[in-house]
Short mmCIF file of C-alpha atoms and ligand atoms in Angstrom, two decimals:
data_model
loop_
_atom_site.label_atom_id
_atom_site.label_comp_id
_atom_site.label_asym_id
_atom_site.label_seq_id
_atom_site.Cartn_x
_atom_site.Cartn_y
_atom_site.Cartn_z
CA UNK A 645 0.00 0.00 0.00
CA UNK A 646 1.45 3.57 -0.89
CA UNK A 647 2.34 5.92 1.72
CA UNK A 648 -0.19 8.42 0.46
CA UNK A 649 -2.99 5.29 1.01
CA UNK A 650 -1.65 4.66 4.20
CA UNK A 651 -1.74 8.69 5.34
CA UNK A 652 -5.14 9.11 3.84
CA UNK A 653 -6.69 5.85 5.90
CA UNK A 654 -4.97 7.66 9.12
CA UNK A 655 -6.98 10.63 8.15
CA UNK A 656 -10.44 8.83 7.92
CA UNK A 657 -9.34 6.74 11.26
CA UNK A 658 -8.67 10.59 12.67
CA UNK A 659 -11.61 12.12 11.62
CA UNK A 660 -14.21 8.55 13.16
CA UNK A 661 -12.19 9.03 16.70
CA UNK A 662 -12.59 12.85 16.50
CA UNK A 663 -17.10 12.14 16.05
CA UNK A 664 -16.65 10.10 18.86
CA UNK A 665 -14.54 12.18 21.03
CA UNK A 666 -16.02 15.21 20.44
CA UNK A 667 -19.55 14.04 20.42
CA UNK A 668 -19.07 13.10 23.78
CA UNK A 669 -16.88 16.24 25.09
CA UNK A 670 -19.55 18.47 23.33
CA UNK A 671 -22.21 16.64 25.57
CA UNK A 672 -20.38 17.38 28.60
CA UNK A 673 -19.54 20.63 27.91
CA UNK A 674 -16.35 22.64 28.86
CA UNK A 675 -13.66 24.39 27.42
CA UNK A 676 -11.71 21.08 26.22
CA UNK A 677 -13.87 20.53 23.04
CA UNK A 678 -13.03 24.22 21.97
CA UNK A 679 -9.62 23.98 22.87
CA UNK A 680 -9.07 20.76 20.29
CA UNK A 681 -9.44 23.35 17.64
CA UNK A 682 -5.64 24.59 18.08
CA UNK A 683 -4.05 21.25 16.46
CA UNK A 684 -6.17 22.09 13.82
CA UNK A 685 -4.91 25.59 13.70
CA UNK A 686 -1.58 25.28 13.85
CA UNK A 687 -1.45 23.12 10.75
CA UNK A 688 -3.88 25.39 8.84
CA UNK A 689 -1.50 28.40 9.85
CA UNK A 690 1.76 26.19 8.44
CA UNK A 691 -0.07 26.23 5.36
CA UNK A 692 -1.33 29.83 5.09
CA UNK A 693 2.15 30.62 5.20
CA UNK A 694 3.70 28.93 2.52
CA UNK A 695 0.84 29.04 0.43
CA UNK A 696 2.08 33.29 -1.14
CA UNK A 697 5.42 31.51 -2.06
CA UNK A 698 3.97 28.16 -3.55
CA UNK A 699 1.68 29.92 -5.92
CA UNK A 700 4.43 32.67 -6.96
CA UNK A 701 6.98 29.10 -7.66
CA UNK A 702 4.33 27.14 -9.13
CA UNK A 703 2.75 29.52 -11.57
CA UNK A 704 5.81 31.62 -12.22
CA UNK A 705 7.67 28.77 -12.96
CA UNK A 706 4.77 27.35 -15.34
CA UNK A 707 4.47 30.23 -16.84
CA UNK A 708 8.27 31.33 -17.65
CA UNK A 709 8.58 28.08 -19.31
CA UNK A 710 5.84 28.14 -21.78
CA UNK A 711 7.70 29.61 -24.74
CA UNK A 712 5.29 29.52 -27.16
CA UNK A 713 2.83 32.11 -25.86
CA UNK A 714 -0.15 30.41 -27.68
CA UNK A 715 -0.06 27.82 -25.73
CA UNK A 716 -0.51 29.57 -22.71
CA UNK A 717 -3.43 31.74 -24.17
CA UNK A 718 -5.39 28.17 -25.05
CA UNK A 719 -4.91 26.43 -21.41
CA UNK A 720 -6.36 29.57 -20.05
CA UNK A 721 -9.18 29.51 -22.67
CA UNK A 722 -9.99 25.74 -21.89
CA UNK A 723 -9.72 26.24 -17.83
CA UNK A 724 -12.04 29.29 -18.44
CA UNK A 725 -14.52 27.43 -20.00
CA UNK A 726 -15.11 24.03 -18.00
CA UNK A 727 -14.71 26.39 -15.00
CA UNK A 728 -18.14 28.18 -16.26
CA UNK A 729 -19.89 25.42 -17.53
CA UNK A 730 -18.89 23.58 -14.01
CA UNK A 731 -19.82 25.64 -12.09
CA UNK A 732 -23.54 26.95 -13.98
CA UNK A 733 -24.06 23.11 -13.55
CA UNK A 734 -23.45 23.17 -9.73
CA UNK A 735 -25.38 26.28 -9.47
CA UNK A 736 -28.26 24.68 -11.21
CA UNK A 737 -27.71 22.18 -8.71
CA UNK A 738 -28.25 24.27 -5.76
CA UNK A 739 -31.37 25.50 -6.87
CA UNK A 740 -33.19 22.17 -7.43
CA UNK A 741 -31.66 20.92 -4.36
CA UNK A 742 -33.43 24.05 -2.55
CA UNK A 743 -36.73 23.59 -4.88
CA UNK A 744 -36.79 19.79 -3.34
CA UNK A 745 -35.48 19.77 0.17
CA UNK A 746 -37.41 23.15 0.32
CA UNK A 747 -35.22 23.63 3.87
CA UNK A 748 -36.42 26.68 4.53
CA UNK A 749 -40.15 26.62 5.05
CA UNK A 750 -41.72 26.45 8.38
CA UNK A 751 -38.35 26.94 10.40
CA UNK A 752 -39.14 30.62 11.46
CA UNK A 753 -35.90 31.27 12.90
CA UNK A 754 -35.52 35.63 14.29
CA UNK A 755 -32.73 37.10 13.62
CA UNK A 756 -30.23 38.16 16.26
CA UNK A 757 -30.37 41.37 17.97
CA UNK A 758 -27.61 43.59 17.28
CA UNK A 759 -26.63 41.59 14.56
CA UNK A 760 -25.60 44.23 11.00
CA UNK A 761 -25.45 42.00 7.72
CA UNK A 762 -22.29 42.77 6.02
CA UNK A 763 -22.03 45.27 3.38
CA UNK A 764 -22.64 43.50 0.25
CA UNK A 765 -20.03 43.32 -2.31
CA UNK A 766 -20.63 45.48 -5.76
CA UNK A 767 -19.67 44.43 -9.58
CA UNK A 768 -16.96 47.33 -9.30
CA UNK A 769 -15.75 45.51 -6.20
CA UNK A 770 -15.78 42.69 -7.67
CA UNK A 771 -13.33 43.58 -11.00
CA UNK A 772 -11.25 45.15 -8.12
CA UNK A 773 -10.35 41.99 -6.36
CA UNK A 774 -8.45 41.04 -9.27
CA UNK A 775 -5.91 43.64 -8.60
CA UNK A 776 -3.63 44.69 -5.56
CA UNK A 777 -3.17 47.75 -3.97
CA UNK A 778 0.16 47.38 -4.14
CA UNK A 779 3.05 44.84 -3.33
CA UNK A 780 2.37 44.15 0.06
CA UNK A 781 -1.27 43.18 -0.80
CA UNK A 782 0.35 40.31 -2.62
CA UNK A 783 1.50 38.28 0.25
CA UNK A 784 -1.52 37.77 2.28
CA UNK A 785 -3.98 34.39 1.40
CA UNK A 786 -6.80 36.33 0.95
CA UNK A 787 -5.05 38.40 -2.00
CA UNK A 788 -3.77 35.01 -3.73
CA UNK A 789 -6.20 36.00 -7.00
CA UNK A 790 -4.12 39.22 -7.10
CA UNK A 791 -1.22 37.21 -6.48
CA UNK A 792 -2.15 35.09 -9.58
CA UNK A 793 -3.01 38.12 -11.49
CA UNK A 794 0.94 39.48 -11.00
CA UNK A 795 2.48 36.22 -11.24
CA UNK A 796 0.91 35.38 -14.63
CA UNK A 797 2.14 38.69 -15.73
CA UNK A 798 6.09 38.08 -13.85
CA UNK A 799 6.11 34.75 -15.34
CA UNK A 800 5.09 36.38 -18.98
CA UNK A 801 8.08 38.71 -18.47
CA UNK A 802 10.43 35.56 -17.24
CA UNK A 803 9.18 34.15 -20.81
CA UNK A 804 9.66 36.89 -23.28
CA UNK A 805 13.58 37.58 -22.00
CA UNK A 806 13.67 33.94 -23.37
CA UNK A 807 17.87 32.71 -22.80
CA UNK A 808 18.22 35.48 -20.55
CA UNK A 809 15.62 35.03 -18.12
CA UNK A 810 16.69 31.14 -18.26
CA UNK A 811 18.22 31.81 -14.22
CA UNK A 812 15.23 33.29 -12.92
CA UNK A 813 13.33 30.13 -14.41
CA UNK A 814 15.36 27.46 -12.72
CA UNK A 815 15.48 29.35 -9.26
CA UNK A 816 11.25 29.57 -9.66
CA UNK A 817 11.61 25.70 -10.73
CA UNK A 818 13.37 24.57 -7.51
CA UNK A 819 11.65 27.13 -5.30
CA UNK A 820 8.60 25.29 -6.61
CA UNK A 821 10.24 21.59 -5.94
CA UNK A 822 10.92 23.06 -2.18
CA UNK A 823 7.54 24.18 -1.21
CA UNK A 824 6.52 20.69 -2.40
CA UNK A 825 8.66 18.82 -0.32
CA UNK A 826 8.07 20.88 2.80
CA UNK A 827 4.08 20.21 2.06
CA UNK A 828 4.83 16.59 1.83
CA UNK A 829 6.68 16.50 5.36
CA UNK A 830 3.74 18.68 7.36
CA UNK A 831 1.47 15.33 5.97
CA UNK A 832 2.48 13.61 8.40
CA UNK A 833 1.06 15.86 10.83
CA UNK A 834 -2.15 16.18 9.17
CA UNK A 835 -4.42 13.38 10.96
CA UNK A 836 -3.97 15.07 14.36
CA UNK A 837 -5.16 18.23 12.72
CA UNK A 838 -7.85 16.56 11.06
CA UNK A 839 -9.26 15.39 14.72
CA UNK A 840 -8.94 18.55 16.39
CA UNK A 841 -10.91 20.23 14.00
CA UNK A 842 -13.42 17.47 13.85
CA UNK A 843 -13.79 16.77 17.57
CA UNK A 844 -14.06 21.15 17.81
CA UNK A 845 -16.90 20.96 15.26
CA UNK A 846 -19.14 18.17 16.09
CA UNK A 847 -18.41 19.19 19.69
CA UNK A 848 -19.44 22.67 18.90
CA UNK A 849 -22.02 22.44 16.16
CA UNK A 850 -23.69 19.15 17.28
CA UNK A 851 -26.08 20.54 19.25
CA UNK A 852 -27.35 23.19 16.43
CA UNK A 853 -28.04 20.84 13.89
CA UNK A 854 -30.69 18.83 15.75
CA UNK A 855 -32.33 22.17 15.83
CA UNK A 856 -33.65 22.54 13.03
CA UNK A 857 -30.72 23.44 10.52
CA UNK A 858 -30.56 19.45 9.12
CA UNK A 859 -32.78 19.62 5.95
CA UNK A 860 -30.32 22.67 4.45
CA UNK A 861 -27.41 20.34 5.51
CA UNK A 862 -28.58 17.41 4.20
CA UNK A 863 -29.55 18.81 0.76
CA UNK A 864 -26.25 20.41 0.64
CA UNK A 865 -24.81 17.06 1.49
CA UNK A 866 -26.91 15.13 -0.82
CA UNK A 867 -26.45 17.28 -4.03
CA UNK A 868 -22.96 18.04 -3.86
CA UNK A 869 -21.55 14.37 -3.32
CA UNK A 870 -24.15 14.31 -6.27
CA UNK A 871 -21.90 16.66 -8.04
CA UNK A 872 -18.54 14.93 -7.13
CA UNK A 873 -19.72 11.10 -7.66
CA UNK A 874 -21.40 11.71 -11.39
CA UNK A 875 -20.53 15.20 -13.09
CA UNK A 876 -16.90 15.05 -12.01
CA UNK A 877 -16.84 11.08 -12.21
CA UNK A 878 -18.37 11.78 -15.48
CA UNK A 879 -15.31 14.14 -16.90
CA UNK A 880 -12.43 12.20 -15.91
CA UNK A 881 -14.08 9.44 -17.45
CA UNK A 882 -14.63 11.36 -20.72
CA UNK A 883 -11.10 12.32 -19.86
CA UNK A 884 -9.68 8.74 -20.40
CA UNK A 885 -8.07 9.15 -16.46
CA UNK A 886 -10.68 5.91 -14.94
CA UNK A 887 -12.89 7.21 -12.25
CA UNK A 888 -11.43 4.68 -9.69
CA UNK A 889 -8.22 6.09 -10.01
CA UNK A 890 -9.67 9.74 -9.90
CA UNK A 891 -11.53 9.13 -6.37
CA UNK A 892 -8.93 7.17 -4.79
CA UNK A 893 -6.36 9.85 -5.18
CA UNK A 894 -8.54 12.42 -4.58
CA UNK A 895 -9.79 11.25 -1.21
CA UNK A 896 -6.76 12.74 0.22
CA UNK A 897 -7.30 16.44 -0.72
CA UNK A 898 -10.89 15.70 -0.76
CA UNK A 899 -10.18 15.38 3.34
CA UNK A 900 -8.07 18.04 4.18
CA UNK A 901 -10.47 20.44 2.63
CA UNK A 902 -13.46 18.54 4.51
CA UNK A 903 -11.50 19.72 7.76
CA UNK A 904 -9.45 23.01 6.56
CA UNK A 905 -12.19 24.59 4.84
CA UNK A 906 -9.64 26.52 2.42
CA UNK A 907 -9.43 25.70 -0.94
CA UNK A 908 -5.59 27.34 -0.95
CA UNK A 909 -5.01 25.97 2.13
CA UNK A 910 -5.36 22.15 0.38
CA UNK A 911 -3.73 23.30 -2.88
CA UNK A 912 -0.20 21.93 -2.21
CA UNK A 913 -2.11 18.41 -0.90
CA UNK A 914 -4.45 18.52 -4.47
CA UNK A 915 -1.04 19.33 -6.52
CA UNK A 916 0.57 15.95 -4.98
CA UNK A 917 -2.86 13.93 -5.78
CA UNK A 918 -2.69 15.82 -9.38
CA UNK A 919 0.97 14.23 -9.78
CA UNK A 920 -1.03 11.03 -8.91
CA UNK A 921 -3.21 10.67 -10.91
CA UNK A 922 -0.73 11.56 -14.14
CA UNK A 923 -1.70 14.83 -15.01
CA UNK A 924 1.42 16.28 -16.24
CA UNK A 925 3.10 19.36 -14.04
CA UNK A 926 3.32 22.06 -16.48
CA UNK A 927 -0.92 21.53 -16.36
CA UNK A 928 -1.53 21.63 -12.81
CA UNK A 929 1.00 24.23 -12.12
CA UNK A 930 -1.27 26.43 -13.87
CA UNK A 931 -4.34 25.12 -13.70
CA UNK A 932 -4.65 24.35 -9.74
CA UNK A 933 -3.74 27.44 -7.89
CA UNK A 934 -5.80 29.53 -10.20
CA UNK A 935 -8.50 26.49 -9.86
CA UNK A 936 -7.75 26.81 -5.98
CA UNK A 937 -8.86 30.53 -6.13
CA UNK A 938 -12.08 31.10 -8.99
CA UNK A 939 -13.27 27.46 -9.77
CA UNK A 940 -15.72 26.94 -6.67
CA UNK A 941 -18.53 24.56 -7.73
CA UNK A 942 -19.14 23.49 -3.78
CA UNK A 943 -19.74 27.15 -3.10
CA UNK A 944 -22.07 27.90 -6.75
CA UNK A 945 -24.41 24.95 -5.70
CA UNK A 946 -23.99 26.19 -1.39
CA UNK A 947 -24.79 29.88 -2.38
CA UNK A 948 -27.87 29.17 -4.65
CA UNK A 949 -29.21 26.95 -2.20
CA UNK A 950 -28.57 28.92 0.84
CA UNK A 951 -30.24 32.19 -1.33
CA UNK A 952 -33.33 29.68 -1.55
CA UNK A 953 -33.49 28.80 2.02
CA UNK A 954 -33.30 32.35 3.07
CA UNK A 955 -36.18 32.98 0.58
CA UNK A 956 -38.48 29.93 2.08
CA UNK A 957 -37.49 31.25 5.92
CA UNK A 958 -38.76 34.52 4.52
CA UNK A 959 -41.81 33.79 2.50
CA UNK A 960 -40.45 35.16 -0.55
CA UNK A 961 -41.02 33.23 -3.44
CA UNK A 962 -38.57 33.52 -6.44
CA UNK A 963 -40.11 33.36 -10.26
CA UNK A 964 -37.89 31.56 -13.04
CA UNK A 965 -36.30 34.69 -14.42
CA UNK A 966 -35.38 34.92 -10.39
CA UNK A 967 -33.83 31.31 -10.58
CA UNK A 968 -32.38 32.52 -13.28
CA UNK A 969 -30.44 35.67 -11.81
CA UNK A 970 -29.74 33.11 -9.17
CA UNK A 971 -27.64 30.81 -10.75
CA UNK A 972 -25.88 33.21 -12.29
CA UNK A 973 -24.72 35.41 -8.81
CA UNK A 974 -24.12 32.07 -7.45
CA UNK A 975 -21.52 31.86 -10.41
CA UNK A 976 -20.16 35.42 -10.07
CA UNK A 977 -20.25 35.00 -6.29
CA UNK A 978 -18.01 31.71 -6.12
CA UNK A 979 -15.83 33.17 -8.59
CA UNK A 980 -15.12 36.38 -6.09
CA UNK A 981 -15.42 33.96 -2.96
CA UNK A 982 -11.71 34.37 -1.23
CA UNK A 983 -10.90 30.61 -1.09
CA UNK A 984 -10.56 30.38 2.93
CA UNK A 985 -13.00 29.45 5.47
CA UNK A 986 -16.21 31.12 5.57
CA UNK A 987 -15.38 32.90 2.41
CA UNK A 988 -18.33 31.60 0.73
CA UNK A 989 -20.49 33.22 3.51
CA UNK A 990 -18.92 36.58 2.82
CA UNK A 991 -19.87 36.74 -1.00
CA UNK A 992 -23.19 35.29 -0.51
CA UNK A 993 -24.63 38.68 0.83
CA UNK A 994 -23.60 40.14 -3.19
CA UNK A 995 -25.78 36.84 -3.87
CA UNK A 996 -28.47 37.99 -2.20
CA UNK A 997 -28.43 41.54 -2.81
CA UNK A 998 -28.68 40.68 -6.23
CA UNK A 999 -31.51 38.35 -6.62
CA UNK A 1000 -33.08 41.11 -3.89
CA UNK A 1001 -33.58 39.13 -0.59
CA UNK A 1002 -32.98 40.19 3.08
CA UNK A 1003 -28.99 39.99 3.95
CA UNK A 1004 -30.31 39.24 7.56
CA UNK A 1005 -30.46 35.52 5.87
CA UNK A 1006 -26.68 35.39 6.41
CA UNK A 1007 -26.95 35.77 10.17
CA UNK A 1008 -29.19 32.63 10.30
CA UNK A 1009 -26.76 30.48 8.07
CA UNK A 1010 -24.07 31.67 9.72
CA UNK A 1011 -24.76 29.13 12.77
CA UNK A 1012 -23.77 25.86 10.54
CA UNK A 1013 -21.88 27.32 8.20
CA UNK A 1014 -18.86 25.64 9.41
CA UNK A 1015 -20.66 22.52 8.55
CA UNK A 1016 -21.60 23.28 4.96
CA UNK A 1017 -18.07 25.11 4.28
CA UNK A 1018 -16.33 21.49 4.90
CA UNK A 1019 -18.44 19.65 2.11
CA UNK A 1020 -18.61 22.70 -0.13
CA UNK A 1021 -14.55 23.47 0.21
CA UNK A 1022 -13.98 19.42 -0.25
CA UNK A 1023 -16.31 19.60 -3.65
CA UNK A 1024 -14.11 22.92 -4.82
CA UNK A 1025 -10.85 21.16 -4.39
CA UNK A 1026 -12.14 18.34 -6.20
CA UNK A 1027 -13.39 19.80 -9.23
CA UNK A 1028 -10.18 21.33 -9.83
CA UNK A 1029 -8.30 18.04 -10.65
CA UNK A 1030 -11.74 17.07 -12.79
CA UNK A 1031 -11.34 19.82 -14.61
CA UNK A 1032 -7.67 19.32 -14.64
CA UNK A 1033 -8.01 15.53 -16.15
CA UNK A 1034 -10.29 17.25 -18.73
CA UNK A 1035 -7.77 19.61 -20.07
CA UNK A 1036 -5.27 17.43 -19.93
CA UNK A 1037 -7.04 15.04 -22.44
CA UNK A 1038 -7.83 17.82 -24.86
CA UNK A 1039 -4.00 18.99 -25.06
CA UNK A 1040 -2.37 15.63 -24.27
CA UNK A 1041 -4.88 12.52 -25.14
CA UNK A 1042 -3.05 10.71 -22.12
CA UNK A 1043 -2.29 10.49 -18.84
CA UNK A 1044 1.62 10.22 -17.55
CA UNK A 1045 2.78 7.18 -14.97
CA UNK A 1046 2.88 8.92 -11.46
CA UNK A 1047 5.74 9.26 -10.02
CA UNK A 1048 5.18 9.64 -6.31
N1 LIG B 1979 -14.05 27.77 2.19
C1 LIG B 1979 -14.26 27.72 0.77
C2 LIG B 1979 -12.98 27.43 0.06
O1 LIG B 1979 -11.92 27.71 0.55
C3 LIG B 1979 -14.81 28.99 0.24
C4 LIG B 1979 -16.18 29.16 0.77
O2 LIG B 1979 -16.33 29.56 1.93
O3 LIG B 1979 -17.13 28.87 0.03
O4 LIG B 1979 -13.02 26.87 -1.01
#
């Protein structure tokens, strides 16, 4: 059995002691449930921090080494494309999962007092998060789109000094070979965070769910494992990769997102189960961290859903050209979401706003949204090697023999 099996099996082993464990501590009540959170933390801070210097490596070094320009231009034409199409289907998703679950009628939850819905985000705010302030705006996670944004354009000026930029492109080669490694080590640490975070959570949460919260969580559940098991076993099998292959790698990533909740937190775990599967480097170098940061299918379907539910807890009843506008928000919003937890949360008042229902909604969701962030962040991750697979069949026909 491969060490990456092995790892992954002490992650699912992690995560059933941690229901237990924290089931029971959440029961008795206390500090010590909350406090299980830390191991979590640290490892989720670990990764924060190398995450600025992975994506400059990675997609610098992707970048400076596509000579032929063209090239470049088509991969992000191709990514573009599933990444809308994905996500509209996910989306769609979310709305008949809120249309048959209908999660929000007859819960009548108020709203808390003192509680000031955050200022939704605007289309001008939206082009905005593209680009940074200035350098220092670069290095934080929640800038890593305007990190992407620079690097694409550092990495274009790496590739048009051609022979003379050749240094730069072997010291953004190795720096990305580094960053690797040092994600590979902190692996090994990543069951114990795995059961602090889920022991914190179920210890937490538990008792909210049997409130009344369950139907939105189990529709969000049910239709986004839809969304994983058949649309994305679907295109890697139109993708030649074998679906087997796709979900046994992927359970890995799929995990650490589960209990992260950061898309760019899991990145450098989803570039090792990339290498995996046999998607070839100079593809997932590009297509993954951007993937990491716009393609959010977990959070379309999450944010059309939860715009439903707050529609049903409110009476309001939306009319197809309503759906409509729905699905595509949800789109625009997981596109803007910042990839970390609870980002999804954030962007779903410009969801809101826009289809025209009351932002107080976010308040409400905001009690489980820990809960739907794990399966929506897991789903995100995922569809990034899916779509991966896909491109890699249009420019390459095959798949390459891992070599990890
Ligand atoms: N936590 C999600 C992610 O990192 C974003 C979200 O909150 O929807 O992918």
């Amino acid at each position: 059995m491969s060490v990456e099996i092995k790892k992954a099996r002490y992650i699912v082993v992690a995560m059933v002691i941690a229901l237990i464990i924290g089931g029971l501590l959440g029961y008795v009540g206390g500090e010590t449930v909350s406090n299980l959170r830390i191991l979590g933390d640290i490892f989720v801070r670990i990764l924060r921090t190398i995450i600025p210097p992975l994506i400059f490596f990675t997609i610098g070094y992707a970048v400076a080494s596509i000579l032929d320009l063209r090239r470049l231009g088509s991969i992000l034409v191709i990514v573009i494309i599933i990444l809308i199409g994905t996500s509209i289907i996910a989306a769609s998703l979310g709305v008949v999962s809120g249309l048959v679950f209908r999660p929000g009628e007859g819960i009548g939850l108020e709203v808390p007092p003192g509680y000031t819905p955050p200022k939704p985000a605007t289309w001008v705010d939206i082009v905005m998060s593209f680009f940074s302030i200035d350098f220092s705006e670069l290095l934080t996670v929640g800038g890593a789109l305007k990190l992407i944004v620079f690097t694409l354009i550092f990495g274009l000026g790496v590739a048009l000094l051609g022979d003379a930029g050749a240094p730069i492109r072997s010291f953004l080669e190795a720096g990305s070979r580094v960053f690797i490694k040092i994600v590979s080590l902190l692996m090994y640490y990543a069951p114990i965070a795995v059961f602090g975070y889920s022991a914190w959570l179920v210890g937490v949460y538990g008792p909210e769910i049997a409130k009344g919260y369950i139907k939105l969580v189990i529709a969000l559940y049910t239709f986004a494992l839809f969304h994983f098991i058949v649309i994305y076993g679907l295109m890697v099998w139109i993708a030649g990769l074998g679906p087997r292959r796709y979900f046994r790698e992927q359970l890995e990533p799929f995990l650490v997102a589960f209990t992260t909740r950061s898309s760019v937190a899991t990145l450098p775990v989803n570039m090792r189960a990339a290498e995996r599967m046999g998607i070839p480097r100079d593809i997932f170098n590009i297509t993954l961290p951007i993937g990491a940061t716009v393609n959010m299918d977990g959070t379309a379907l999450y944010q059309a859903l939860s715009a439903l539910f707050v529609a049903q807890l409110f009476g309001i009843t939306l009319g197809f050209d309503k759906l409509l506008l729905l699905i595509l928000a949800a789109l625009i919003g997981s596109i803007a979401t910042a990839a970390i937890p609870g980002g999804g949360l954030i962007m779903l008042a410009f969801v809101l706003s826009t289809v025209g229902l009351p932002l107080e909604g976010i308040a409400i969701i905001l009690a489980v949204d820990p809960i739907l962030d794990a399966i929506r962040t897991a789903i995100n991750v995922s569809g990034d090697n899916a779509s991966s697979a896909l491109l890699t069949r249009i420019l390459y026909g095959r798949f390459l023999q891992s070599t990890i």
